[in-house]
mmCIF file of C-alpha atoms and ligand atoms in Angstrom:
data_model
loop_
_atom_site.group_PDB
_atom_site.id
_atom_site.type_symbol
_atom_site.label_atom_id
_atom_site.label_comp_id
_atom_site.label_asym_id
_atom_site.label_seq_id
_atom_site.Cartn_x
_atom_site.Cartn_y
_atom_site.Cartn_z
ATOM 1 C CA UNK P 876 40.325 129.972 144.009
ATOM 2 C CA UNK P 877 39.021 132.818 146.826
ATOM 3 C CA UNK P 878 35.986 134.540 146.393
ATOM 4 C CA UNK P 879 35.847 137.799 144.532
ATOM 5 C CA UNK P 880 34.615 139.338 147.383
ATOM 6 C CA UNK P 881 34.306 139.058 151.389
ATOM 7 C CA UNK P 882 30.960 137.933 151.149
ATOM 8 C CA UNK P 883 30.034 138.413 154.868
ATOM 9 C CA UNK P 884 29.770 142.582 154.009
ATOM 10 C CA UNK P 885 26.604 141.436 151.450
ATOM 11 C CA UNK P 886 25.086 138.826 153.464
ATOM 12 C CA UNK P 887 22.092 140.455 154.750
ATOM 13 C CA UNK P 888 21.231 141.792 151.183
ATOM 14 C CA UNK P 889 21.832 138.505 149.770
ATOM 15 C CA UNK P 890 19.169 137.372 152.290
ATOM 16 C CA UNK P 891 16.784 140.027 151.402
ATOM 17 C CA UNK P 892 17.058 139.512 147.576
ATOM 18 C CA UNK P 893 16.396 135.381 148.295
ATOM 19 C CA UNK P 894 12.829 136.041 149.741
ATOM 20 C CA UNK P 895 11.671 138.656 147.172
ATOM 21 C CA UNK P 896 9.669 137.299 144.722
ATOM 22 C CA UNK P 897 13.028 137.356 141.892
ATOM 23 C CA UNK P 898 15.028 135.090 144.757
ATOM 24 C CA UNK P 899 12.107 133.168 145.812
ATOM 25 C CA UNK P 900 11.141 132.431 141.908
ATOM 26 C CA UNK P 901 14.905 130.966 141.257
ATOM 27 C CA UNK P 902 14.674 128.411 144.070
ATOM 28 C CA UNK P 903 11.617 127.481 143.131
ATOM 29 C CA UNK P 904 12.542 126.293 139.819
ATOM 30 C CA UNK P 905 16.136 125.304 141.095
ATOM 31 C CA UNK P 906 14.631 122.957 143.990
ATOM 32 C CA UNK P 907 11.531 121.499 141.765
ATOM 33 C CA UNK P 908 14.351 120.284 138.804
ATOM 34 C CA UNK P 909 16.845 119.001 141.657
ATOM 35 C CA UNK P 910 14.832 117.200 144.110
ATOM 36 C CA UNK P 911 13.248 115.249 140.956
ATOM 37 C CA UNK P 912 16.773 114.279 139.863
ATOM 38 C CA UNK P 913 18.148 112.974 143.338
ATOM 39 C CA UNK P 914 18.748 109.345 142.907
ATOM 40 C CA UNK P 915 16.993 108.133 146.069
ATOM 41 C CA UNK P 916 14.731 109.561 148.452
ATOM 42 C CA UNK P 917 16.391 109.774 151.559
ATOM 43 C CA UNK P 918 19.708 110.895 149.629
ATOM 44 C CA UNK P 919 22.988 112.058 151.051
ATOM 45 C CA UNK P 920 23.200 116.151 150.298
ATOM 46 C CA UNK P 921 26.076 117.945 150.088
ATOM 47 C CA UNK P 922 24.914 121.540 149.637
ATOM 48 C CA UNK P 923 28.686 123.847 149.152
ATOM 49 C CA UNK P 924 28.074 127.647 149.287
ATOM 50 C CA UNK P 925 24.680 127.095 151.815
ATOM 51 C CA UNK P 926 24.252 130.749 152.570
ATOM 52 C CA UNK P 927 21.813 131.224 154.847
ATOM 53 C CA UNK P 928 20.305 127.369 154.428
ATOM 54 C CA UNK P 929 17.473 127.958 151.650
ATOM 55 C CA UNK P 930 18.473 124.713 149.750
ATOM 56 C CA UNK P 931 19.733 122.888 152.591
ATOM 57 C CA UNK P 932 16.034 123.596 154.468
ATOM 58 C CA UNK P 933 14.576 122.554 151.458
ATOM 59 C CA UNK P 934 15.946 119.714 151.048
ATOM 60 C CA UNK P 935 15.956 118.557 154.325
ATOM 61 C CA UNK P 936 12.279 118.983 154.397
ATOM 62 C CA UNK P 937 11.643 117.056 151.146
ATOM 63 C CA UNK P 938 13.214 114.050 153.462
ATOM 64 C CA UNK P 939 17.011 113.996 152.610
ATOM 65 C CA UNK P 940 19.850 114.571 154.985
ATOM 66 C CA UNK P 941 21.830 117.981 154.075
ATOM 67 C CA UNK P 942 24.767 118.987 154.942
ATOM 68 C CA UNK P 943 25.776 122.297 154.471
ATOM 69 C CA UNK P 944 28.780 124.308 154.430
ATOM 70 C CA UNK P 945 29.818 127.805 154.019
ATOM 71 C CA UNK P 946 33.374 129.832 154.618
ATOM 72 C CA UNK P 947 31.232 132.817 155.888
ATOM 73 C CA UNK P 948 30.859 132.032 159.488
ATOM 74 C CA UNK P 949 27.612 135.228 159.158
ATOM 75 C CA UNK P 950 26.539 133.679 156.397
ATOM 76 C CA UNK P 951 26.618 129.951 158.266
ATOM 77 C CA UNK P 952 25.354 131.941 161.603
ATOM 78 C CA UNK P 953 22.041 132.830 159.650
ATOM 79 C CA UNK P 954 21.442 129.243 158.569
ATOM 80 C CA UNK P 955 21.837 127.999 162.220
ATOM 81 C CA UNK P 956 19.345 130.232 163.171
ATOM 82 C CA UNK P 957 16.764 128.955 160.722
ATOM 83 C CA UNK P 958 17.468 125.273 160.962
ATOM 84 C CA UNK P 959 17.720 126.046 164.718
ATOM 85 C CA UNK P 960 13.755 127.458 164.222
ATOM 86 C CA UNK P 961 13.040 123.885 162.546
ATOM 87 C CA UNK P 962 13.449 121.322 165.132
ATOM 88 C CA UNK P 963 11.540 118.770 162.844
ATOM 89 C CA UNK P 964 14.307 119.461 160.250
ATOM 90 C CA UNK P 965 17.727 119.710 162.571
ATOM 91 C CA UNK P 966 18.661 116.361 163.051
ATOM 92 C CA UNK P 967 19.032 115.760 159.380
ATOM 93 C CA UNK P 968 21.061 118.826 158.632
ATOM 94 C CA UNK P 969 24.657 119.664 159.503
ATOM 95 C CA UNK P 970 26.452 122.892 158.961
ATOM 96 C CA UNK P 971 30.135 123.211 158.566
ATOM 97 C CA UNK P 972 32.406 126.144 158.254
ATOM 98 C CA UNK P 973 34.162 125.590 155.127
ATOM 99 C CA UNK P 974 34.837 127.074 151.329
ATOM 100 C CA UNK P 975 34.984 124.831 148.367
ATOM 101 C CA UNK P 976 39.054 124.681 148.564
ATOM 102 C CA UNK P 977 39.099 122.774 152.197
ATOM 103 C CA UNK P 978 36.178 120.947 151.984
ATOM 104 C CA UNK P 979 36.907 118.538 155.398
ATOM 105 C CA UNK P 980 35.171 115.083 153.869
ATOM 106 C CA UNK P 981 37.736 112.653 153.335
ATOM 107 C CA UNK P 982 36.657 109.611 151.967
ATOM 108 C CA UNK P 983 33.047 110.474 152.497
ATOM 109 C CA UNK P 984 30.750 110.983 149.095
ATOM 110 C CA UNK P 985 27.418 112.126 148.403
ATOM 111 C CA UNK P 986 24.356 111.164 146.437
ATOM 112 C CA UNK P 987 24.251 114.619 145.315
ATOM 113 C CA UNK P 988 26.564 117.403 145.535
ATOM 114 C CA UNK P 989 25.095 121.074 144.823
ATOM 115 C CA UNK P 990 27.077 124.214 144.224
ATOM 116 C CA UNK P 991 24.154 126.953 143.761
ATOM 117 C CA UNK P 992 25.321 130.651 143.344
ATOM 118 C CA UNK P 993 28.897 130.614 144.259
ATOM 119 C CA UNK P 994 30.899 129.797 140.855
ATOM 120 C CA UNK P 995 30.094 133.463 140.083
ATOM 121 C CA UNK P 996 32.469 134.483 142.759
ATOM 122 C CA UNK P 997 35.478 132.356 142.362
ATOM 123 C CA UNK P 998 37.886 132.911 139.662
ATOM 124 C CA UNK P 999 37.008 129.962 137.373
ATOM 125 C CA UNK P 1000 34.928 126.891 136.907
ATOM 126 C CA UNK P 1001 36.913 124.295 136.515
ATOM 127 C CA UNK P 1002 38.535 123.678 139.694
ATOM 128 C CA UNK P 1003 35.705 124.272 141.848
ATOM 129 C CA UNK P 1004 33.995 121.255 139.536
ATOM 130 C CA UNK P 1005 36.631 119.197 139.663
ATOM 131 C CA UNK P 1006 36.544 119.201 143.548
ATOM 132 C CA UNK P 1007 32.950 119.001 143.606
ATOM 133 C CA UNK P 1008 32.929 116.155 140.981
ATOM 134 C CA UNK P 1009 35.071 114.190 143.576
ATOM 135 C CA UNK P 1010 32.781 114.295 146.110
ATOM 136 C CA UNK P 1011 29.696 112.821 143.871
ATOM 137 C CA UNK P 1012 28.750 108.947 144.680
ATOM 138 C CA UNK P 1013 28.608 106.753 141.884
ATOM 139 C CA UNK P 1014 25.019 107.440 140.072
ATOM 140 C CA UNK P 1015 24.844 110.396 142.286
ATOM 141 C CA UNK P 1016 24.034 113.758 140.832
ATOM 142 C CA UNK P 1017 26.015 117.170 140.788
ATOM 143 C CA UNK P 1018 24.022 120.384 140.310
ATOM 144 C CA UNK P 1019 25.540 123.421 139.691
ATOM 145 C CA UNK P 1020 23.528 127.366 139.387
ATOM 146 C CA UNK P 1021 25.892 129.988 138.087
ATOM 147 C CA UNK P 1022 25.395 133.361 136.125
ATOM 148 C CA UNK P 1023 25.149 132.224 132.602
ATOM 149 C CA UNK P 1024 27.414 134.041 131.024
ATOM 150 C CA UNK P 1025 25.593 134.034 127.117
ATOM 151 C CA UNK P 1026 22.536 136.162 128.654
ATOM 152 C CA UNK P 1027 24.985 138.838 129.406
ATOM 153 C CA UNK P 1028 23.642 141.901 128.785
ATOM 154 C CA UNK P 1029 19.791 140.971 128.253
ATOM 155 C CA UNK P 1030 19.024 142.146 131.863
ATOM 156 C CA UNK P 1031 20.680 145.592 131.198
ATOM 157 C CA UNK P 1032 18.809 145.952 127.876
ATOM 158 C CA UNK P 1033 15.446 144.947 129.262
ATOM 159 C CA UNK P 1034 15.731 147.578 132.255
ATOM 160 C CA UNK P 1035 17.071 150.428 129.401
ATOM 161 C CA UNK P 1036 20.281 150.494 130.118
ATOM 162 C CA UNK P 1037 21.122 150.454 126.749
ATOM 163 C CA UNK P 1038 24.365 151.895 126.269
ATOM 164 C CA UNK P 1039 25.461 149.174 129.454
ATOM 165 C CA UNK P 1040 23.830 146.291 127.413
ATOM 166 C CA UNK P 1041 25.617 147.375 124.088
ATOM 167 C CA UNK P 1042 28.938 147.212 125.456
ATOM 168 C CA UNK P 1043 28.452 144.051 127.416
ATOM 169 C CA UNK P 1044 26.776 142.543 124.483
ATOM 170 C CA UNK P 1045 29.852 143.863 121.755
ATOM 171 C CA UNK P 1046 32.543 142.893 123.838
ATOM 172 C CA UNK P 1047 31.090 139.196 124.596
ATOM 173 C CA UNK P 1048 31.799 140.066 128.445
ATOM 174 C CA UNK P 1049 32.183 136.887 130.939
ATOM 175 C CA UNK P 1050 31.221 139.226 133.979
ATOM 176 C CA UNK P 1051 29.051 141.851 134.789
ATOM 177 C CA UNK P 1052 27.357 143.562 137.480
ATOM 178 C CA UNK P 1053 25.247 141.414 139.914
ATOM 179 C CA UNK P 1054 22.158 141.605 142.197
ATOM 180 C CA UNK P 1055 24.387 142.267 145.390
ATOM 181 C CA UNK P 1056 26.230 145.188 143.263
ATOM 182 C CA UNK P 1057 29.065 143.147 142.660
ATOM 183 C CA UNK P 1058 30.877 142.130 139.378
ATOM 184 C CA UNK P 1059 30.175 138.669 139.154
ATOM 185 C CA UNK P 1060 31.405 135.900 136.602
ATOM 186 C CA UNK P 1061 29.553 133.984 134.006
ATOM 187 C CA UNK P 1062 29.282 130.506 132.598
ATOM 188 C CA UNK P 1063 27.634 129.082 129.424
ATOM 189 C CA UNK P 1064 25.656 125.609 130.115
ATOM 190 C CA UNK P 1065 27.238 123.993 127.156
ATOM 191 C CA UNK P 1066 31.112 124.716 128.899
ATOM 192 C CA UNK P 1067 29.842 123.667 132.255
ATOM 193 C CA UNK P 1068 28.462 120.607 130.711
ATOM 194 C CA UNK P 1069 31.898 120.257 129.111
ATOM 195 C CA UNK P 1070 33.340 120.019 132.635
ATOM 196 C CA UNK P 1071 31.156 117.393 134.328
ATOM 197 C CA UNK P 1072 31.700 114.887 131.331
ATOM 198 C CA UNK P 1073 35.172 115.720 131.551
ATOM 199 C CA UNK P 1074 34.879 113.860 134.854
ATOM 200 C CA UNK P 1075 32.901 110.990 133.830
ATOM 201 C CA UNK P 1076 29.487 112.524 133.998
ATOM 202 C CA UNK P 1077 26.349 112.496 132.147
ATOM 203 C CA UNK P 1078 24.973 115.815 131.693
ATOM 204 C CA UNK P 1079 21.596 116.047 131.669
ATOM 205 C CA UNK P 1080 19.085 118.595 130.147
ATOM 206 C CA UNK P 1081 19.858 122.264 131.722
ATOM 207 C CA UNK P 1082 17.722 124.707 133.034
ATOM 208 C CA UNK P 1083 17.212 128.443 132.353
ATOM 209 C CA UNK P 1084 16.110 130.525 135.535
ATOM 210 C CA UNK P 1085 14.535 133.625 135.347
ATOM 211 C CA UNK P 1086 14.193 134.545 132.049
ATOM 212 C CA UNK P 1087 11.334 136.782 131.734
ATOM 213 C CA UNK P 1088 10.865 138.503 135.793
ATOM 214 C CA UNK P 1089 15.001 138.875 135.771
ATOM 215 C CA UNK P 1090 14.647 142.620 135.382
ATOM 216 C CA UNK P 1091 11.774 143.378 137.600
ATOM 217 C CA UNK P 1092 13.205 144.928 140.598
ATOM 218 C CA UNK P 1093 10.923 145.550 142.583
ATOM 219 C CA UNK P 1094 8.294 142.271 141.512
ATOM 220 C CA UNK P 1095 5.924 141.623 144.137
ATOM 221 C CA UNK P 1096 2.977 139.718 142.914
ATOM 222 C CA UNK P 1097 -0.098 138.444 144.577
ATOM 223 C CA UNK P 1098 0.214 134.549 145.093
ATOM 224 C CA UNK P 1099 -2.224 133.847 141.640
ATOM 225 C CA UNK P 1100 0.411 136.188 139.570
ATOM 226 C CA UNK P 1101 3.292 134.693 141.536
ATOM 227 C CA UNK P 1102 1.648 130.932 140.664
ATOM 228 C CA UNK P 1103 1.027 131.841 136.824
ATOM 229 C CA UNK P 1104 4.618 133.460 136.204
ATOM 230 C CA UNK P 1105 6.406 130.353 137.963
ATOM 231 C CA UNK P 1106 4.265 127.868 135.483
ATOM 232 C CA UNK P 1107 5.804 130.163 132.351
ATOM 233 C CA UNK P 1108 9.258 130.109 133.769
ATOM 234 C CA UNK P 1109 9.078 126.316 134.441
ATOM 235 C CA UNK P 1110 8.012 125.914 131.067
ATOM 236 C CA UNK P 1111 10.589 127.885 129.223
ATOM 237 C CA UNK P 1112 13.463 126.928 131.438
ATOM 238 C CA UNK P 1113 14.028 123.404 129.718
ATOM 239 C CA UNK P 1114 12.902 124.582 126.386
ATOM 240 C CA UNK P 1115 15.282 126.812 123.341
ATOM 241 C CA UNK P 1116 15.615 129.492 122.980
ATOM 242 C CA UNK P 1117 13.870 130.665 126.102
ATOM 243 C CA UNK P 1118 16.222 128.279 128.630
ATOM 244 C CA UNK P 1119 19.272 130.485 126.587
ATOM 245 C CA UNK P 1120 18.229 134.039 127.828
ATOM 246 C CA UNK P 1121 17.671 133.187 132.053
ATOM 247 C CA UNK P 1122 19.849 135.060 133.919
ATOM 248 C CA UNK P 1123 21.617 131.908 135.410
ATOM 249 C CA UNK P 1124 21.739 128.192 134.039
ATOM 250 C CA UNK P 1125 21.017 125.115 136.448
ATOM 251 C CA UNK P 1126 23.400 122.434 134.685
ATOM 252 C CA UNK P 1127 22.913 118.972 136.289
ATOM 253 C CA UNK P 1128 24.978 115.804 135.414
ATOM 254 C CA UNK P 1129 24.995 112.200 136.889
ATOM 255 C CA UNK P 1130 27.837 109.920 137.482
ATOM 256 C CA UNK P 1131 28.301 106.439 136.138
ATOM 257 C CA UNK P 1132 27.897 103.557 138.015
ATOM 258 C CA UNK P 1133 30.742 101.894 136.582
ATOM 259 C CA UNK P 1134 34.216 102.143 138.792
ATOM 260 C CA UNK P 1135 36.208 104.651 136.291
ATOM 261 C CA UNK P 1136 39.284 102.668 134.659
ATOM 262 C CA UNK P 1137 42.418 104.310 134.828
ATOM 263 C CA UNK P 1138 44.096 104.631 131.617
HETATM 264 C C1 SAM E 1887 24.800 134.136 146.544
HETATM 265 S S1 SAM E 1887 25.134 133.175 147.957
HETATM 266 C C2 SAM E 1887 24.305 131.684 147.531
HETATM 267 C C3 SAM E 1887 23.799 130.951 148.719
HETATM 268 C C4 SAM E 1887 22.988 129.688 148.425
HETATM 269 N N1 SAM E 1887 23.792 128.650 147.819
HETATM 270 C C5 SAM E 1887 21.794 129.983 147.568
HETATM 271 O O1 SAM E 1887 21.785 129.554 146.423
HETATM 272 O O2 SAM E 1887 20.870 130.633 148.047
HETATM 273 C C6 SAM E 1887 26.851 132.743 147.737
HETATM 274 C C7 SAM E 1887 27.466 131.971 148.878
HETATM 275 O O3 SAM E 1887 28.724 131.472 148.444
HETATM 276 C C8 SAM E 1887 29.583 131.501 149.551
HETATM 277 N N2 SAM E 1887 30.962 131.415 149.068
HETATM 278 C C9 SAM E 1887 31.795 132.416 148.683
HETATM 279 N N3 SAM E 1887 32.997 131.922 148.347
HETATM 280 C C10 SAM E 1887 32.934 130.577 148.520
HETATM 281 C C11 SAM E 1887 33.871 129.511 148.367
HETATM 282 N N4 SAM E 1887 35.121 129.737 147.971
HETATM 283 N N5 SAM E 1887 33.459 128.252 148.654
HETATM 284 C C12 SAM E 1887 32.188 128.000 149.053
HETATM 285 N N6 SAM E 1887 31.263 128.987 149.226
HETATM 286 C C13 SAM E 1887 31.635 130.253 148.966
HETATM 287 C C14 SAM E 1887 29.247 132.803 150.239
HETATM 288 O O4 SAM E 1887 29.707 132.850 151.573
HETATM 289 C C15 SAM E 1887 27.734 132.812 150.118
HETATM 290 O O5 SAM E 1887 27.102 132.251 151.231
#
């Protein structure tokens, strides 16, 4: 289950695009939906894919202890700087070098595992859920941000690439070309949902992110625009068929309580 792609030769643009106003609008809504699902408030975090420590930072500063790991050691560099730069955050975050196939915890769970922005990347879903799943405490939550794959095509038709759109569109493609110029994978909620609760998980409602600033490149509104636009997204993103049409899906589910019997 590699990644598509060496992702240490797009790490500094993935960097860039996560504190335009497009990046900065998806964790937004991403960290607003998870941080009110997270089952206690100092939780355990397990944050897999960290890039350069958005999520993990975030978390961290909402009062949970983070750990975060990434297989790019430039990737894993850049969040040491920035946790380094928060010495009120750093002792509850740890960063470890690892990808979601040697993930180093043993018998150690979490209250909540996140994968945000990697599944795109790897060949397929389910075994990078099924590893994550394991790692989930019981009533703990596992939240997952892919590219979801039935929106295909909408960014393309919204920026006029219409001949692009059509074909994505007729052919019902599963991948297509991503912010970082790469061909990246897609996932619908409803089979990700299928996944978790394959595992003994409750799904809960999904979220659509960026539905309706997913095409503007270069965005870059003042902080009243930037205020108003993340109130419409928030409100669309749990709601049909708005939620249907964001370029990725946040699918969240929560594990029993119960011990699992084994048949
Ligand atoms: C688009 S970035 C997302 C970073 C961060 N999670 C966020 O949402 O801002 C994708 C990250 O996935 C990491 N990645 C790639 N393959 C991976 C794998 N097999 N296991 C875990 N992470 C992986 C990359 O190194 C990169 O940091």
């Amino acid at each position: 289950m590699d990644a598509l792609t060496d992702f240490a030769t797009v790490g500094s643009a993935y960097s860039a695009h996560s504190v335009s106003a497009r990046g900065r609008l998806r964790h937004d809504l991403v960290a607003r939906r998870l941080l009110a699902e997270l089952p206690t408030a100092h939780a355990r975090v397990l944050d897999v894919g960290c890039g350069d420590g958005e999520m993990t930072l975030r978390l961290a500063a909402a009062g949970h202890r983070v750990t975060g790991v990434d297989p790019s050691a430039e990737m894993l560099g850049a969040a040491a700087r920035r946790v380094g730069a928060r010495p009120d955050l750093a002792p509850r975050i740890r960063l470890l070098e690892a990808g979601i196939d040697g993930l180093p915890f043993g018998r150690e769970r979490f209250d909540a595992v996140c994968c945000h922005g990697v599944l795109m990347y790897l060949d397929d879903a389910a075994g990078a859920i099924a590893r994550l799943a394991g790692l989930v405490a019981r009533g703990g939550v596992l939240s997952i941000l892919t590219k979801n794959r039935a929106a295909i095509g909408f960014r393309e038709a919204l920026r006029g690439e219409y001949r692009e759109a059509r074909d994505l569109m007729e052919h019902g493609a599963a991948a297509s070309v991503g912010n970082l110029g790469l061909e990246t994978r897609g996932d619908t909620a409803e089979a990700l949902d299928e996944l978790t609760a394959g595992h003994g998980f409750a799904p809960l409602p999904w979220q659509g992110v960026r539905i309706f600033h997913d095409h503007h490149v270069d965005w870059a509104p003042g902080p009243e625009e930037y205020a108003q636009a993340l109130q419409t997204e928030w409100a669309a993103s749990t709601r049909d068929p708005y939620r249907q049409l964001g370029r990725l899906v946040h699918t969240l589910a929560r594990r029993g309580t119960e011990r699992r019997r084994t048949p």
